[in-house]
GROMACS .gro file of C-alpha atoms in nm:
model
  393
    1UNK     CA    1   0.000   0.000   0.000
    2UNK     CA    2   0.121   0.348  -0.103
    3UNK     CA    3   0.220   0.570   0.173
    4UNK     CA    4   0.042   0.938   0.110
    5UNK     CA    5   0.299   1.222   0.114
    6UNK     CA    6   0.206   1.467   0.377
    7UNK     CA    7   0.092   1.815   0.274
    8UNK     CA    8   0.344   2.065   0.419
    9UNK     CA    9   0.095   2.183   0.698
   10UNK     CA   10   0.053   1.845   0.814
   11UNK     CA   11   0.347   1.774   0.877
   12UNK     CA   12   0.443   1.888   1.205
   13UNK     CA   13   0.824   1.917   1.146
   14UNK     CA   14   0.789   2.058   0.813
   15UNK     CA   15   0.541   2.322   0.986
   16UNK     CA   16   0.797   2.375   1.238
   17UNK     CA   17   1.076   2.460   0.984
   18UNK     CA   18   0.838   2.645   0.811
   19UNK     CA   19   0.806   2.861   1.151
   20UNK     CA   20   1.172   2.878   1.180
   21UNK     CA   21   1.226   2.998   0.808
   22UNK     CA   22   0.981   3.309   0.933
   23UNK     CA   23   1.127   3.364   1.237
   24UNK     CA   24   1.481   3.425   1.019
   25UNK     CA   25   1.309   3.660   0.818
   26UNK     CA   26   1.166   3.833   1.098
   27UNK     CA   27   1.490   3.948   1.233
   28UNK     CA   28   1.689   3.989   0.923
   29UNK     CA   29   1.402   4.224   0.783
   30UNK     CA   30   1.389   4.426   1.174
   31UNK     CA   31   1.754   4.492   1.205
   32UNK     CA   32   1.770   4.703   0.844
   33UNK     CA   33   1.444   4.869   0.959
   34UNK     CA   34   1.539   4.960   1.312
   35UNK     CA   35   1.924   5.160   1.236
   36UNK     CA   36   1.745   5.471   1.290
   37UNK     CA   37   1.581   5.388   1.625
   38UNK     CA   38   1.912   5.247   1.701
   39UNK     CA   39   2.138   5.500   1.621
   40UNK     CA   40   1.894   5.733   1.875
   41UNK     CA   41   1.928   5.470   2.140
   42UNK     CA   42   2.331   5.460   2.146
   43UNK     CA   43   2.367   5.784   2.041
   44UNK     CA   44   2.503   5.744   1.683
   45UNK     CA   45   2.562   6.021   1.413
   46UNK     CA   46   2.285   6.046   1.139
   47UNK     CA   47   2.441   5.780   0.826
   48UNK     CA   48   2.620   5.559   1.065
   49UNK     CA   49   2.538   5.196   1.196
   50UNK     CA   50   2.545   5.033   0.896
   51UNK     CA   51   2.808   4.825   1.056
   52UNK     CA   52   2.495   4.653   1.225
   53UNK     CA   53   2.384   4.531   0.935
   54UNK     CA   54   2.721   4.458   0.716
   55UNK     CA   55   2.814   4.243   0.964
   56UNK     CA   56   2.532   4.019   0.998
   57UNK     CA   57   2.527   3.944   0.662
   58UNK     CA   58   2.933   3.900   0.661
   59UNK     CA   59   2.859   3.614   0.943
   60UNK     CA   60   2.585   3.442   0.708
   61UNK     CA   61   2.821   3.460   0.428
   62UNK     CA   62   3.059   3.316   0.649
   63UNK     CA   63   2.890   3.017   0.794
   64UNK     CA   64   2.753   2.943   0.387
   65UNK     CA   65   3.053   2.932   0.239
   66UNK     CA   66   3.188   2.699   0.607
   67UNK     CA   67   2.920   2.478   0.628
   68UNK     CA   68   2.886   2.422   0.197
   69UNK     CA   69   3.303   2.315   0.178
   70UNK     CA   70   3.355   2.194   0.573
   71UNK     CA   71   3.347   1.796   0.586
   72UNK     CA   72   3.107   1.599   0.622
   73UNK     CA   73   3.160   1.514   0.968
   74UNK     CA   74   3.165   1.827   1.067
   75UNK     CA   75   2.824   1.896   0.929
   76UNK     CA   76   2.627   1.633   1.117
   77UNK     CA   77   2.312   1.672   1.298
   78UNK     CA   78   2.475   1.868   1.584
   79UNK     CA   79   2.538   2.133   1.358
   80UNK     CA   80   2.195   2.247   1.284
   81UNK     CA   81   2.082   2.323   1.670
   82UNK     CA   82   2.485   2.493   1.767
   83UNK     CA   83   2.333   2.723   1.437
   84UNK     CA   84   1.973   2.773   1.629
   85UNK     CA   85   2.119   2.821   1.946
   86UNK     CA   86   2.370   3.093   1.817
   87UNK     CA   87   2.090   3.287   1.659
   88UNK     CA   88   1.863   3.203   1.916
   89UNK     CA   89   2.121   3.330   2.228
   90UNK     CA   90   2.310   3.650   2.005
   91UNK     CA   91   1.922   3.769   1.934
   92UNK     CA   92   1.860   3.776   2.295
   93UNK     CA   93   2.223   3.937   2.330
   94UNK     CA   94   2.143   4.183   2.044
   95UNK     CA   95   1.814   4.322   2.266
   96UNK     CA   96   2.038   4.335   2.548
   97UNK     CA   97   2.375   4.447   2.481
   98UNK     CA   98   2.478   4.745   2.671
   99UNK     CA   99   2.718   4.883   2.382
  100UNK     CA  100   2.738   4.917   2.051
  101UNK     CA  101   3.042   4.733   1.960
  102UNK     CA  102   2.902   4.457   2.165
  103UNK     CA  103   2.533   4.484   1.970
  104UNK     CA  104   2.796   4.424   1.632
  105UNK     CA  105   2.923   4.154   1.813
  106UNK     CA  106   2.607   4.007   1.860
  107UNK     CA  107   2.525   4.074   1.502
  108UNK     CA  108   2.806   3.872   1.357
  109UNK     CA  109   2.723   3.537   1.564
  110UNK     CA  110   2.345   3.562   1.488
  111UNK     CA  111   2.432   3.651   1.102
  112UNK     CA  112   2.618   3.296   1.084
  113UNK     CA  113   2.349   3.088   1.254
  114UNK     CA  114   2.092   3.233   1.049
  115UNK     CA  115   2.328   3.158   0.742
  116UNK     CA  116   2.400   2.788   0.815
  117UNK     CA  117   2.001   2.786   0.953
  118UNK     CA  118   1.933   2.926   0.589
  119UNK     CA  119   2.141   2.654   0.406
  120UNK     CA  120   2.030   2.349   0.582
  121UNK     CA  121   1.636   2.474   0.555
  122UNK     CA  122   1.732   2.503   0.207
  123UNK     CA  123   1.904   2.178   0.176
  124UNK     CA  124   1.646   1.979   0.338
  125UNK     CA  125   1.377   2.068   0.141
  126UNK     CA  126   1.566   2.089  -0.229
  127UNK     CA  127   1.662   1.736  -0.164
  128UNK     CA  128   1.513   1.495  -0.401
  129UNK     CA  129   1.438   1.196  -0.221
  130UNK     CA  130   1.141   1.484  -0.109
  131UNK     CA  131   0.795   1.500  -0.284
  132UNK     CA  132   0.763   1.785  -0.503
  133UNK     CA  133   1.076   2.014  -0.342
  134UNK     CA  134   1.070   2.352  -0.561
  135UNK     CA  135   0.691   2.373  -0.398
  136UNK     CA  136   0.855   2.291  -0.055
  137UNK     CA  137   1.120   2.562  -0.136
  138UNK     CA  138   0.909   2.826  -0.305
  139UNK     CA  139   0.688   2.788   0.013
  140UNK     CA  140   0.973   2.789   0.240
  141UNK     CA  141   1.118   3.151   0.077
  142UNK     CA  142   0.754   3.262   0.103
  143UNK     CA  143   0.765   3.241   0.498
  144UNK     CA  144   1.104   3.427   0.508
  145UNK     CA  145   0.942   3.703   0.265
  146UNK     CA  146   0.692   3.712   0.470
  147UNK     CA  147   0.929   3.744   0.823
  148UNK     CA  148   1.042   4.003   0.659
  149UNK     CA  149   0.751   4.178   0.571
  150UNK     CA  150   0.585   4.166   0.929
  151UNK     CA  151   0.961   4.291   1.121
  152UNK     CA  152   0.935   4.652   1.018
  153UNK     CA  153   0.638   4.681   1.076
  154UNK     CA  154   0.695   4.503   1.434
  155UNK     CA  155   0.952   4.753   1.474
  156UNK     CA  156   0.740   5.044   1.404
  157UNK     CA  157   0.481   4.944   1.629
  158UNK     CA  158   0.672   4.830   1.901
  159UNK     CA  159   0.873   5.132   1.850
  160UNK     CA  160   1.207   4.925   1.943
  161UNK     CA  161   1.393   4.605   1.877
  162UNK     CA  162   1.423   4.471   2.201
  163UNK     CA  163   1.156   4.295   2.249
  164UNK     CA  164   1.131   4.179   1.905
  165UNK     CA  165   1.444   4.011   1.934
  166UNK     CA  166   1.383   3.878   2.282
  167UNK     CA  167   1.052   3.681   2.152
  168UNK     CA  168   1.191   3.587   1.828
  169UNK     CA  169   1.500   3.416   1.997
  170UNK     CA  170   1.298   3.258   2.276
  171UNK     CA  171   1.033   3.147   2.007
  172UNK     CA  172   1.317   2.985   1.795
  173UNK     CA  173   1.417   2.771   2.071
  174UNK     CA  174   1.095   2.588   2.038
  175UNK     CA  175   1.181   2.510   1.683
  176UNK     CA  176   1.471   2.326   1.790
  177UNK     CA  177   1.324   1.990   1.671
  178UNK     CA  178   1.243   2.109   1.300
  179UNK     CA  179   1.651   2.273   1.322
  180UNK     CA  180   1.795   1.855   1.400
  181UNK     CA  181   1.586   1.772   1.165
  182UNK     CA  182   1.766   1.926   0.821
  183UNK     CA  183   2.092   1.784   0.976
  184UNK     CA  184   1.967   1.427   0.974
  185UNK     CA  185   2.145   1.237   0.645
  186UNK     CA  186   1.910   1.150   0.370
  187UNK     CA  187   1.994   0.900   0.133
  188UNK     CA  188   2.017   1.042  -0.271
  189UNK     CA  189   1.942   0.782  -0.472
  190UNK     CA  190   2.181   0.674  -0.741
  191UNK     CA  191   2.102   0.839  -1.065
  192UNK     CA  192   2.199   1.115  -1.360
  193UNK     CA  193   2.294   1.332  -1.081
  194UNK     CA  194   2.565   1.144  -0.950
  195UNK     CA  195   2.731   1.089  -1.273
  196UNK     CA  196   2.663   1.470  -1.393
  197UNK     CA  197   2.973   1.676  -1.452
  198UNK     CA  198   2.862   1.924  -1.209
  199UNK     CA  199   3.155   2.210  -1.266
  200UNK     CA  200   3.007   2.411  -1.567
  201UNK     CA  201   2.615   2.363  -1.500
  202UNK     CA  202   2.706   2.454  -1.133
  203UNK     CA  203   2.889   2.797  -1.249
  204UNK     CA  204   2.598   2.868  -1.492
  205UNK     CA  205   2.357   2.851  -1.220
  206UNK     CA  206   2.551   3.022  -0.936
  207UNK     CA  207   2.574   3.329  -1.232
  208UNK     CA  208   2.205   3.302  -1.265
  209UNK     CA  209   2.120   3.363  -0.819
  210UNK     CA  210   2.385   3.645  -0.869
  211UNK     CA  211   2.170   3.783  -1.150
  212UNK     CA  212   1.824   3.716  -1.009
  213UNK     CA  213   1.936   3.837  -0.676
  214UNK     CA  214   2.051   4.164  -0.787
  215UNK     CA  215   1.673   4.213  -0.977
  216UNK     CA  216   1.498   4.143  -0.654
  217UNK     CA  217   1.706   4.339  -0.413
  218UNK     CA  218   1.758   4.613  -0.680
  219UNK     CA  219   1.374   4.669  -0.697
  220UNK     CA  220   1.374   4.644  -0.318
  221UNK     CA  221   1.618   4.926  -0.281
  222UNK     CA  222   1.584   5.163  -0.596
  223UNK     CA  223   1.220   5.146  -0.664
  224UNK     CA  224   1.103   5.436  -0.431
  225UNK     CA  225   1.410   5.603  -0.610
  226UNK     CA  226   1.305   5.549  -0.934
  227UNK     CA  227   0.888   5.646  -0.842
  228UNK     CA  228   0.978   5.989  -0.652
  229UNK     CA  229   1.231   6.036  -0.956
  230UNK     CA  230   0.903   6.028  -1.126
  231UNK     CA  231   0.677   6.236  -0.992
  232UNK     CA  232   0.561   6.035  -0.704
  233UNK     CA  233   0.594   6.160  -0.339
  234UNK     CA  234   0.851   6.003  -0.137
  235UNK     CA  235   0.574   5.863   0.126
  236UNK     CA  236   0.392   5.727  -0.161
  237UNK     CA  237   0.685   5.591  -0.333
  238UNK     CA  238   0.840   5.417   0.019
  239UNK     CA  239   0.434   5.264   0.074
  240UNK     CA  240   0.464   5.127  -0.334
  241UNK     CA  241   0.754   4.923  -0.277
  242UNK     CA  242   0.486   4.675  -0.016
  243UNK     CA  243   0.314   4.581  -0.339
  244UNK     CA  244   0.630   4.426  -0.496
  245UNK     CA  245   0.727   4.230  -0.144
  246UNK     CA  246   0.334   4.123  -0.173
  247UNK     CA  247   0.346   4.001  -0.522
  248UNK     CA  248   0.654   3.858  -0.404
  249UNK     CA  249   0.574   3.678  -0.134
  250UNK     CA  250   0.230   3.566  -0.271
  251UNK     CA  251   0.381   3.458  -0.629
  252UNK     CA  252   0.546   3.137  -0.447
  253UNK     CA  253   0.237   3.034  -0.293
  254UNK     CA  254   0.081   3.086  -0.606
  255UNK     CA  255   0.266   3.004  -0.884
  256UNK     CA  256   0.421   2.655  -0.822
  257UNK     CA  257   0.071   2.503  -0.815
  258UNK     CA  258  -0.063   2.716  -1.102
  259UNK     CA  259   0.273   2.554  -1.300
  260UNK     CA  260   0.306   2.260  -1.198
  261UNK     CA  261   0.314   2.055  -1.491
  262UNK     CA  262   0.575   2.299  -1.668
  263UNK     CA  263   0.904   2.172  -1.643
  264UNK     CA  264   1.125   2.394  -1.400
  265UNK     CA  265   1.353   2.564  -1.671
  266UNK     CA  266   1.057   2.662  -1.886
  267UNK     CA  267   0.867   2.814  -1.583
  268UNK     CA  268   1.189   2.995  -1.464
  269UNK     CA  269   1.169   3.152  -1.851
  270UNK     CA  270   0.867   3.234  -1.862
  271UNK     CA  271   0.902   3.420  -1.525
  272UNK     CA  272   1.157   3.560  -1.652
  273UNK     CA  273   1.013   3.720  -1.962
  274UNK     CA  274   0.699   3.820  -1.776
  275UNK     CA  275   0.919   4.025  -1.485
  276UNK     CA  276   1.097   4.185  -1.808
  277UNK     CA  277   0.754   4.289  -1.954
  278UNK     CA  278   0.658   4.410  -1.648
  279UNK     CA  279   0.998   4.603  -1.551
  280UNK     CA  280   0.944   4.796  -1.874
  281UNK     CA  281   0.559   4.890  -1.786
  282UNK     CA  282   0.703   5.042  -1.505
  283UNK     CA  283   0.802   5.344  -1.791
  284UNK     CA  284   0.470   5.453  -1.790
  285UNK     CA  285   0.434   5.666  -1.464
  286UNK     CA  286   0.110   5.605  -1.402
  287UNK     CA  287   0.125   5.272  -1.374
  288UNK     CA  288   0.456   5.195  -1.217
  289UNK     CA  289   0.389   5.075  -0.872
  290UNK     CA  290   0.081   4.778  -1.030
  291UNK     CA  291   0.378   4.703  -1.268
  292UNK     CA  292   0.619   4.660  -1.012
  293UNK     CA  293   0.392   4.427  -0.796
  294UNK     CA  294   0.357   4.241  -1.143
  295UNK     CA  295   0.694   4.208  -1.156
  296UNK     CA  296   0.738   4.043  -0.781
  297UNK     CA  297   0.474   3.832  -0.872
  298UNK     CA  298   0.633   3.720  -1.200
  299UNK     CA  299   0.990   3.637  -1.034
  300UNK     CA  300   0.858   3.490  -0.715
  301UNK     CA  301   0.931   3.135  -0.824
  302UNK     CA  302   1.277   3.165  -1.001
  303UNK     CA  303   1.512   3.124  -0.713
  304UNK     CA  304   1.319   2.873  -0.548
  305UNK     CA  305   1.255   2.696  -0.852
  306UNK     CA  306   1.592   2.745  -0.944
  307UNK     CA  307   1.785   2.588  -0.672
  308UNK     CA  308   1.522   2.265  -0.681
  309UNK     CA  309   1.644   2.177  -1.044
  310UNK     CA  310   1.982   2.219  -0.914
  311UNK     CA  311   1.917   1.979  -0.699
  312UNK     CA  312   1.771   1.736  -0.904
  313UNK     CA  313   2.045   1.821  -1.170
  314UNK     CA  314   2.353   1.770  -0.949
  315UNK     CA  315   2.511   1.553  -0.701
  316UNK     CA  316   2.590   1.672  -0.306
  317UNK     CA  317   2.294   1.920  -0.286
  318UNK     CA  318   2.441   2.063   0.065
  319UNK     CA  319   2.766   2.234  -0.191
  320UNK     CA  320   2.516   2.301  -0.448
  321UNK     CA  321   2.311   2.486  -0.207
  322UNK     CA  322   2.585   2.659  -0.067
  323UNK     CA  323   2.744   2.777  -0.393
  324UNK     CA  324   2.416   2.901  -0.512
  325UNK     CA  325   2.320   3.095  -0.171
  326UNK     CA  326   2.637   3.292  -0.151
  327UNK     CA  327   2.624   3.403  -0.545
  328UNK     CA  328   2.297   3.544  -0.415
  329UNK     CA  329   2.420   3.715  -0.147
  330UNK     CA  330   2.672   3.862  -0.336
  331UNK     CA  331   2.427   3.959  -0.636
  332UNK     CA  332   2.199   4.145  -0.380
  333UNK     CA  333   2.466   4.369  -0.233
  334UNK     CA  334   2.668   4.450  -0.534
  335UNK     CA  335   2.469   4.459  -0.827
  336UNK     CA  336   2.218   4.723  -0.665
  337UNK     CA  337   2.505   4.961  -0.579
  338UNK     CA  338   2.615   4.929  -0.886
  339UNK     CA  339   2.250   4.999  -1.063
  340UNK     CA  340   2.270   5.305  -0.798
  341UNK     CA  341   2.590   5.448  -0.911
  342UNK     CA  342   2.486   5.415  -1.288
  343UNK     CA  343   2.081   5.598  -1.253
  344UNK     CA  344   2.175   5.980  -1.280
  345UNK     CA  345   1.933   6.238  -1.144
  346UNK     CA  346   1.785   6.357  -1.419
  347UNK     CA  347   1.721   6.005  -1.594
  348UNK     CA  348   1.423   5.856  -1.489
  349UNK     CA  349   1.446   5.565  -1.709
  350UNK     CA  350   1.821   5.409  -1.605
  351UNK     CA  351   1.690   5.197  -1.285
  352UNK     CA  352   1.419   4.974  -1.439
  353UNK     CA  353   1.623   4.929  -1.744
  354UNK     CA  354   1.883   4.857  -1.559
  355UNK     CA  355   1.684   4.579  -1.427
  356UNK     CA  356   1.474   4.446  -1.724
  357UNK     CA  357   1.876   4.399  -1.865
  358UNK     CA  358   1.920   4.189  -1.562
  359UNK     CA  359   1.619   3.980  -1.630
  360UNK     CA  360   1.703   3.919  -1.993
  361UNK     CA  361   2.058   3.806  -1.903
  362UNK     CA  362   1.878   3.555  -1.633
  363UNK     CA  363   1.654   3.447  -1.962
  364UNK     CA  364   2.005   3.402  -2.117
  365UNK     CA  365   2.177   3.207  -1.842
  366UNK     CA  366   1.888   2.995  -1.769
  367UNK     CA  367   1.887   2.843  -2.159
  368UNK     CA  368   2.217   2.813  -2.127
  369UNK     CA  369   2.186   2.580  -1.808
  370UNK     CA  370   1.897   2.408  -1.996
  371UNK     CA  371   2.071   2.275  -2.275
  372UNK     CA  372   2.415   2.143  -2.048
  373UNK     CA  373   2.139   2.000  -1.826
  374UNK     CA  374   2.063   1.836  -2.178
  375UNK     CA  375   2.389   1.678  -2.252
  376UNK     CA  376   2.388   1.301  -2.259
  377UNK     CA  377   2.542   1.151  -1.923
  378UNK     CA  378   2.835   0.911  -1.914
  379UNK     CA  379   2.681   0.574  -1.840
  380UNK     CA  380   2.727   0.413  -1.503
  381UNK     CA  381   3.075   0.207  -1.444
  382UNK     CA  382   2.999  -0.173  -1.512
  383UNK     CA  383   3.140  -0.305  -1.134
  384UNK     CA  384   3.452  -0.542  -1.233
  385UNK     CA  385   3.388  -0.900  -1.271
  386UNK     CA  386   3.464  -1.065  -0.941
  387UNK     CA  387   3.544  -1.468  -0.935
  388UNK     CA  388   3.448  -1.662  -0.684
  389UNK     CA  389   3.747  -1.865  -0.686
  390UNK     CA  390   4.019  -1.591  -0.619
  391UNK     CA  391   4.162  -1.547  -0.293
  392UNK     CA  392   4.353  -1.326  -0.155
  393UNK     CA  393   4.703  -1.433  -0.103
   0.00000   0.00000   0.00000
């Protein structure tokens, strides 16, 4: 008799990771938020304090790019709750630290568990032993878009961190079930994967998170630039940009049961080319802020979907994983400086070209992985013929 697959809520450790992935979001999205109630509270000059947030994403980088090369024994299932516990206790330290350099200290610890929390979440849902994993992940990225929706606006109406930081750390702890969990081994079955030469697809699709990542944070950061650069009051502008984290956010609940029978490199294109229609509606003035929720809505399943046919496409998912995750992070904080540095005052069109020219080079990269994902792979080793009658001398 055929075992039914769970549905994610019924699952209670999938539920709980789901939890956890929101929780992350939560106080990654609270700490950029709150620098200017911050800088008040330790009495910081106006434009400083960015420190805060530099170095908790240096620490995520950090424990990536450990925890995706470490060894294997290293990266066992004690791993996962050290990660929770580090967030978990340097969030708590964060709403408590007397000082500023030791609130940066804080920072840096809770940056690398919520890295290495980030790419074993990631890991243990991509893998694909699991039923139907770019759903799992494109719900799983939902939660943290969502996190990070609902800590701003925490922070605003708590008017504070502190206790923000306090419940999200104690309320982690009682995910620390769901965090074991994504360090327990699965076994991948023996397949294409493991006989793939993963070196070029790999690169290909490592270019294509630094790509993506730089449209999504670059509309994240530049859009209320590029609407009060266009007539649009710079309240108005800053309340816009919520429409693109909503399509966003409700684009991977959406859009991976909509497309489920497409396979993933032709629903990453099409995503693609719809994000690039809608980057260029975002031209006409009047319509720039529905066009720019169009456009969250359209690229809400690439990354997700992206790093599930990586999966599925190459061998040791936990490097795969990694290697994708810090191309992102990298794509997010250069490539929107350098869209920045590029838009001049007076030209209200440079930002969301910028950005459609991103999406088309995605388009690009993504065929490109398609058709090495197409190449032929080397047949399995026949195992050498053993005779019975040998013995070893």
């Amino acid at each position: 008799m055929t075992r039914r697959t769970p549905r994610p809520g019924r699952d209670p450790l999938i539920a709980a990771a789901l939890a956890l992935s929101l929780l992350l979001g939560v106080v990654t999205g609270a700490l950029g938020a709150a620098l200017p109630l911050l800088r008040s509270a330790y009495g910081l000059d106006d434009g400083s304090g960015t420190e805060l947030v530099v170095l908790y994403n240096l620490g995520a980088l950090l424990a990536i790019v450990l925890c995706g090369i470490g060894p294997r024994r290293l990266l066992g299932r004690a791993l996962p709750p050290a990660l929770l516990l580090a967030f978990a206790g340097s969030s708590a330290g964060m709403a408590l630290a007397p000082t500023w350099g030791l609130l940066c200290g804080f920072a840096l610890v809770a940056g690398a568990g919520y890295g290495g929390l980030i790419l074993h979440l990631n890991s243990y849902f991509a893998h694909p032993s699991r039923p139907r994993p770019a759903l799992l992940l494109n719900v799983l990225h939902a939660c943290f878009g969502a996190g990070a929706t609902v800590g701003p606006l925490l922070v605003g109406q708590w008017g504070g961190t502190s206790g923000l930081l306090l419940v999200a750390g104690a309320l982690s702890l009682l995910l620390f079930r769901a965090a074991a969990a994504t360090g327990e081994p699965v076994d991948r079955p023996e397949g294409a994967a493991a006989r793939r030469p993963s070196g070029p697809l790999l690169a290909v699709l490592a270019l294509l998170a630094l790509l993506y990542a730089g449209v999504e944070a670059g509309i994240g950061a530049l859009e209320s630039t590029h609407l009060t650069s266009s007539g649009y009051a710079p309240a108005d502008a800053a309340r816009a940009t919520a429409l693109f984290w909503a399509g966003l956010t409700v684009g991977r609940l959406v859009l991976p049961v909509a497309a489920r029978r497409l396979h993933h490199p032709r629903l990453i294109g099409l995503c693609l080319l719809a994000a690039t229609g809608a980057l260029a509606a975002t031209l006409l003035g009047s319509l720039a802020p529905v066009a720019y929720g169009l456009a969250g809505l359209a690229l809400a399943a690439v990354f997700p979907t992206a790093l599930a046919w990586a999966n599925a496409l190459l061998p040791d998912p936990r490097r795969v994983n990694s290697a994708l995750l810090v191309a992102n992070l990298v794509g997010s904080t250069v490539l929107p400086y350098l869209i920045g540095l590029a838009a001049a005052p007076g030209s209200r069109a440079t930002i969301p070209l910028a950005l459609a020219g991103l999406t088309l080079l995605c388009g690009l990269t993504i065929a490109v992985a398609a058709r090495l994902a197409r190449r032929p792979v080397p047949p399995a080793p026949r195992p050498a013929p053993h005779n019975e009658l040998e013995t070893s001398p």
